[in-house]
mmCIF file of C-alpha atoms in Angstrom:
data_model
loop_
_atom_site.group_PDB
_atom_site.id
_atom_site.type_symbol
_atom_site.label_atom_id
_atom_site.label_comp_id
_atom_site.label_asym_id
_atom_site.label_seq_id
_atom_site.Cartn_x
_atom_site.Cartn_y
_atom_site.Cartn_z
ATOM 1 C CA UNK A 18 -0.006 -0.238 0.172
ATOM 2 C CA UNK A 19 2.622 2.549 0.993
ATOM 3 C CA UNK A 20 5.495 1.284 -1.528
ATOM 4 C CA UNK A 21 4.732 3.706 -4.072
ATOM 5 C CA UNK A 22 4.349 6.682 -1.900
ATOM 6 C CA UNK A 23 6.869 9.078 -2.236
ATOM 7 C CA UNK A 24 8.268 11.618 0.518
ATOM 8 C CA UNK A 25 8.651 14.803 -0.309
ATOM 9 C CA UNK A 26 11.651 17.292 1.025
ATOM 10 C CA UNK A 27 14.779 15.766 2.757
ATOM 11 C CA UNK A 28 14.035 13.178 5.253
ATOM 12 C CA UNK A 29 13.990 14.385 9.465
ATOM 13 C CA UNK A 30 17.256 13.724 10.907
ATOM 14 C CA UNK A 31 16.866 10.735 13.018
ATOM 15 C CA UNK A 32 18.090 10.261 16.304
ATOM 16 C CA UNK A 33 21.003 8.034 17.213
ATOM 17 C CA UNK A 34 20.519 4.610 17.621
ATOM 18 C CA UNK A 35 20.960 4.455 21.339
ATOM 19 C CA UNK A 36 17.939 6.993 21.325
ATOM 20 C CA UNK A 37 15.985 4.985 19.189
ATOM 21 C CA UNK A 38 16.831 1.868 21.083
ATOM 22 C CA UNK A 39 15.252 3.282 23.971
ATOM 23 C CA UNK A 40 12.029 4.138 22.771
ATOM 24 C CA UNK A 41 9.208 1.541 22.678
ATOM 25 C CA UNK A 42 8.929 -0.251 19.373
ATOM 26 C CA UNK A 43 6.019 1.855 17.954
ATOM 27 C CA UNK A 44 8.059 4.709 18.944
ATOM 28 C CA UNK A 45 11.147 3.445 17.170
ATOM 29 C CA UNK A 46 9.026 2.942 14.379
ATOM 30 C CA UNK A 47 7.387 5.942 14.452
ATOM 31 C CA UNK A 48 11.127 7.628 14.335
ATOM 32 C CA UNK A 49 11.662 5.558 11.361
ATOM 33 C CA UNK A 50 9.139 5.989 9.119
ATOM 34 C CA UNK A 51 9.717 10.380 9.960
ATOM 35 C CA UNK A 52 12.998 9.378 8.204
ATOM 36 C CA UNK A 53 11.012 8.053 5.493
ATOM 37 C CA UNK A 54 11.649 4.170 5.803
ATOM 38 C CA UNK A 55 8.843 1.961 4.147
ATOM 39 C CA UNK A 56 9.282 -0.864 5.819
ATOM 40 C CA UNK A 57 8.856 0.534 9.131
ATOM 41 C CA UNK A 58 5.510 2.181 7.230
ATOM 42 C CA UNK A 59 4.232 -1.528 6.583
ATOM 43 C CA UNK A 60 5.124 -2.535 9.728
ATOM 44 C CA UNK A 61 3.337 -0.091 11.732
ATOM 45 C CA UNK A 62 0.416 -0.752 9.881
ATOM 46 C CA UNK A 63 0.613 -4.833 10.192
ATOM 47 C CA UNK A 64 0.762 -4.056 13.885
ATOM 48 C CA UNK A 65 -2.603 -1.209 14.541
ATOM 49 C CA UNK A 66 -4.603 -2.031 11.199
ATOM 50 C CA UNK A 67 -7.126 -4.741 12.473
ATOM 51 C CA UNK A 68 -7.827 -2.680 15.744
ATOM 52 C CA UNK A 69 -8.035 0.272 13.973
ATOM 53 C CA UNK A 70 -10.479 -0.565 11.389
ATOM 54 C CA UNK A 71 -13.108 -2.526 13.812
ATOM 55 C CA UNK A 72 -12.418 0.739 15.804
ATOM 56 C CA UNK A 73 -13.448 2.704 12.637
ATOM 57 C CA UNK A 74 -15.860 0.540 11.949
ATOM 58 C CA UNK A 75 -17.601 0.462 15.311
ATOM 59 C CA UNK A 76 -18.251 4.338 14.659
ATOM 60 C CA UNK A 77 -18.976 4.655 11.325
ATOM 61 C CA UNK A 78 -20.876 1.872 11.265
ATOM 62 C CA UNK A 79 -20.126 1.621 7.095
ATOM 63 C CA UNK A 80 -17.048 -1.394 6.186
ATOM 64 C CA UNK A 81 -16.229 0.493 3.017
ATOM 65 C CA UNK A 82 -15.934 4.054 4.370
ATOM 66 C CA UNK A 83 -13.858 2.363 7.545
ATOM 67 C CA UNK A 84 -11.505 1.007 5.180
ATOM 68 C CA UNK A 85 -10.996 4.579 3.142
ATOM 69 C CA UNK A 86 -10.303 5.942 6.593
ATOM 70 C CA UNK A 87 -8.019 3.643 7.425
ATOM 71 C CA UNK A 88 -6.418 4.764 4.333
ATOM 72 C CA UNK A 89 -6.628 7.787 5.389
ATOM 73 C CA UNK A 90 -5.229 7.577 9.101
ATOM 74 C CA UNK A 91 -2.145 5.725 7.991
ATOM 75 C CA UNK A 92 -1.437 8.040 5.122
ATOM 76 C CA UNK A 93 -1.452 11.408 8.029
ATOM 77 C CA UNK A 94 0.853 8.713 9.795
ATOM 78 C CA UNK A 95 2.851 8.844 6.765
ATOM 79 C CA UNK A 96 2.961 12.458 6.340
ATOM 80 C CA UNK A 97 3.123 13.716 9.761
ATOM 81 C CA UNK A 98 5.211 10.981 11.670
ATOM 82 C CA UNK A 99 8.062 13.488 12.251
ATOM 83 C CA UNK A 100 5.410 15.756 14.430
ATOM 84 C CA UNK A 101 4.706 12.718 16.817
ATOM 85 C CA UNK A 102 5.839 14.098 20.235
ATOM 86 C CA UNK A 103 5.464 11.358 22.220
ATOM 87 C CA UNK A 104 3.230 12.713 24.959
ATOM 88 C CA UNK A 105 1.380 9.840 24.394
ATOM 89 C CA UNK A 106 1.242 5.892 23.124
ATOM 90 C CA UNK A 107 1.266 5.556 19.536
ATOM 91 C CA UNK A 108 -1.976 3.594 19.586
ATOM 92 C CA UNK A 109 -3.443 6.673 21.491
ATOM 93 C CA UNK A 110 -2.276 8.525 18.363
ATOM 94 C CA UNK A 111 -3.521 6.237 16.032
ATOM 95 C CA UNK A 112 -7.171 5.813 17.548
ATOM 96 C CA UNK A 113 -7.153 9.437 18.107
ATOM 97 C CA UNK A 114 -6.334 10.271 14.409
ATOM 98 C CA UNK A 115 -9.149 7.459 13.494
ATOM 99 C CA UNK A 116 -11.656 9.142 15.910
ATOM 100 C CA UNK A 117 -11.405 12.482 14.191
ATOM 101 C CA UNK A 118 -11.556 11.230 10.380
ATOM 102 C CA UNK A 119 -14.180 9.077 11.670
ATOM 103 C CA UNK A 120 -16.240 11.481 13.439
ATOM 104 C CA UNK A 121 -15.519 14.207 10.465
ATOM 105 C CA UNK A 122 -16.826 11.313 7.869
ATOM 106 C CA UNK A 123 -19.883 10.567 9.746
ATOM 107 C CA UNK A 124 -20.695 14.856 9.767
ATOM 108 C CA UNK A 125 -20.518 14.905 5.861
ATOM 109 C CA UNK A 126 -22.642 11.713 6.105
ATOM 110 C CA UNK A 127 -25.914 12.015 7.322
ATOM 111 C CA UNK A 128 -27.753 9.607 5.529
ATOM 112 C CA UNK A 129 -24.837 6.560 6.550
ATOM 113 C CA UNK A 130 -26.255 3.292 7.618
ATOM 114 C CA UNK A 131 -26.520 1.287 10.913
ATOM 115 C CA UNK A 132 -24.617 -2.239 10.052
ATOM 116 C CA UNK A 133 -24.643 -3.838 14.150
ATOM 117 C CA UNK A 134 -24.609 -7.152 12.403
ATOM 118 C CA UNK A 135 -20.840 -7.377 11.289
ATOM 119 C CA UNK A 136 -19.384 -7.744 14.551
ATOM 120 C CA UNK A 137 -21.697 -10.399 15.533
ATOM 121 C CA UNK A 138 -20.777 -12.909 12.473
ATOM 122 C CA UNK A 139 -17.557 -13.195 13.923
ATOM 123 C CA UNK A 140 -16.951 -16.321 16.240
ATOM 124 C CA UNK A 141 -14.012 -17.441 18.380
ATOM 125 C CA UNK A 142 -12.621 -20.214 16.398
ATOM 126 C CA UNK A 143 -11.049 -21.851 19.267
ATOM 127 C CA UNK A 144 -14.166 -22.608 20.827
ATOM 128 C CA UNK A 145 -16.848 -25.513 20.756
ATOM 129 C CA UNK A 146 -20.283 -24.565 18.257
ATOM 130 C CA UNK A 147 -22.076 -24.435 22.394
ATOM 131 C CA UNK A 148 -19.440 -22.078 23.735
ATOM 132 C CA UNK A 149 -19.414 -19.897 20.438
ATOM 133 C CA UNK A 150 -23.261 -19.971 20.712
ATOM 134 C CA UNK A 151 -23.487 -18.934 23.955
ATOM 135 C CA UNK A 152 -21.016 -15.968 23.784
ATOM 136 C CA UNK A 153 -22.585 -14.770 20.532
ATOM 137 C CA UNK A 154 -25.413 -14.364 22.166
ATOM 138 C CA UNK A 155 -24.136 -12.787 25.008
ATOM 139 C CA UNK A 156 -21.946 -10.580 22.673
ATOM 140 C CA UNK A 157 -25.287 -10.190 20.513
ATOM 141 C CA UNK A 158 -27.113 -8.803 23.887
ATOM 142 C CA UNK A 159 -24.287 -6.538 24.969
ATOM 143 C CA UNK A 160 -24.083 -4.767 21.372
ATOM 144 C CA UNK A 161 -27.667 -4.237 21.093
ATOM 145 C CA UNK A 162 -27.654 -3.224 24.724
ATOM 146 C CA UNK A 163 -24.572 -0.854 23.317
ATOM 147 C CA UNK A 164 -26.650 0.620 20.307
ATOM 148 C CA UNK A 165 -28.990 2.246 22.390
ATOM 149 C CA UNK A 166 -26.150 4.298 24.817
ATOM 150 C CA UNK A 167 -25.009 7.727 23.413
ATOM 151 C CA UNK A 168 -22.393 7.896 21.046
ATOM 152 C CA UNK A 169 -20.184 9.163 23.526
ATOM 153 C CA UNK A 170 -21.095 6.465 26.129
ATOM 154 C CA UNK A 171 -20.246 4.170 23.486
ATOM 155 C CA UNK A 172 -16.971 6.106 22.409
ATOM 156 C CA UNK A 173 -15.567 6.080 26.215
ATOM 157 C CA UNK A 174 -16.931 2.152 26.572
ATOM 158 C CA UNK A 175 -15.225 1.070 23.569
ATOM 159 C CA UNK A 176 -12.176 2.763 24.810
ATOM 160 C CA UNK A 177 -11.465 1.213 27.989
ATOM 161 C CA UNK A 178 -12.901 -2.291 27.059
ATOM 162 C CA UNK A 179 -11.843 -3.180 23.563
ATOM 163 C CA UNK A 180 -8.701 -1.221 23.182
ATOM 164 C CA UNK A 181 -7.613 -1.281 26.852
ATOM 165 C CA UNK A 182 -7.517 2.347 27.265
ATOM 166 C CA UNK A 183 -6.541 4.059 30.336
ATOM 167 C CA UNK A 184 -9.070 6.796 31.405
ATOM 168 C CA UNK A 185 -5.767 9.666 30.530
ATOM 169 C CA UNK A 186 -6.138 7.969 27.168
ATOM 170 C CA UNK A 187 -9.694 8.052 26.867
ATOM 171 C CA UNK A 188 -9.282 11.895 27.952
ATOM 172 C CA UNK A 189 -6.502 12.434 24.911
ATOM 173 C CA UNK A 190 -8.203 10.532 22.354
ATOM 174 C CA UNK A 191 -11.577 12.484 22.466
ATOM 175 C CA UNK A 192 -10.497 15.613 23.711
ATOM 176 C CA UNK A 193 -12.622 15.868 26.825
ATOM 177 C CA UNK A 194 -11.139 16.294 30.388
ATOM 178 C CA UNK A 195 -10.634 13.092 32.730
ATOM 179 C CA UNK A 196 -13.736 13.772 34.952
ATOM 180 C CA UNK A 197 -15.261 13.651 32.501
ATOM 181 C CA UNK A 198 -13.978 10.676 30.942
ATOM 182 C CA UNK A 199 -14.488 9.200 34.284
ATOM 183 C CA UNK A 200 -18.295 10.303 35.214
ATOM 184 C CA UNK A 201 -19.520 9.440 31.008
ATOM 185 C CA UNK A 202 -17.860 5.273 32.418
ATOM 186 C CA UNK A 203 -19.973 5.950 35.854
ATOM 187 C CA UNK A 204 -22.893 6.633 33.486
ATOM 188 C CA UNK A 205 -22.616 4.096 30.570
ATOM 189 C CA UNK A 206 -21.910 1.168 32.454
ATOM 190 C CA UNK A 207 -25.128 1.948 34.771
ATOM 191 C CA UNK A 208 -27.364 2.402 31.259
ATOM 192 C CA UNK A 209 -25.516 -1.002 29.718
ATOM 193 C CA UNK A 210 -26.082 -2.824 32.834
ATOM 194 C CA UNK A 211 -30.185 -1.436 33.117
ATOM 195 C CA UNK A 212 -30.355 -2.217 29.521
ATOM 196 C CA UNK A 213 -29.021 -5.771 29.908
ATOM 197 C CA UNK A 214 -31.063 -7.065 32.959
ATOM 198 C CA UNK A 215 -33.982 -5.353 30.498
ATOM 199 C CA UNK A 216 -32.800 -7.385 27.745
#
């Protein structure tokens, strides 16, 4: 995907090898990408594309749009790697870019179709059919209940439980205060519990 992309201008000055070794694996990839390393770009893409695609798809509820947005996210990473300041983890940075693109796309597409069935069709191949069915039913119940939450509550639960992000990271991604994230989590969990119980 990125083999055909060419850098414009001279590559950013790379830190010394010892400085790169001290960075996390993802941060080291970003440094290499800032220097025009296409292999690093492909590695970062392979490492994060599935989680980002699922995140985007849950937000926009459209497979084709999620794929387009995923490409845009990694194109932005390629172009803006030198501006990454490591104030948060690379995965948090990627999720923030993806969220921004998804919300912008939704604003442009008022006629976006809701697709809640796609995630329910994926089962764990390691489980036997009975366990898979139980998980699918439980997962379907949770998914149906989450649909009835507000977008802000859904978003916070998704980031914390599906992406393992901390309250601080969720605050960075969504652009709200940590106290607001905690409040949304509290209300989202309570509302979700009520919806599951009612179902």
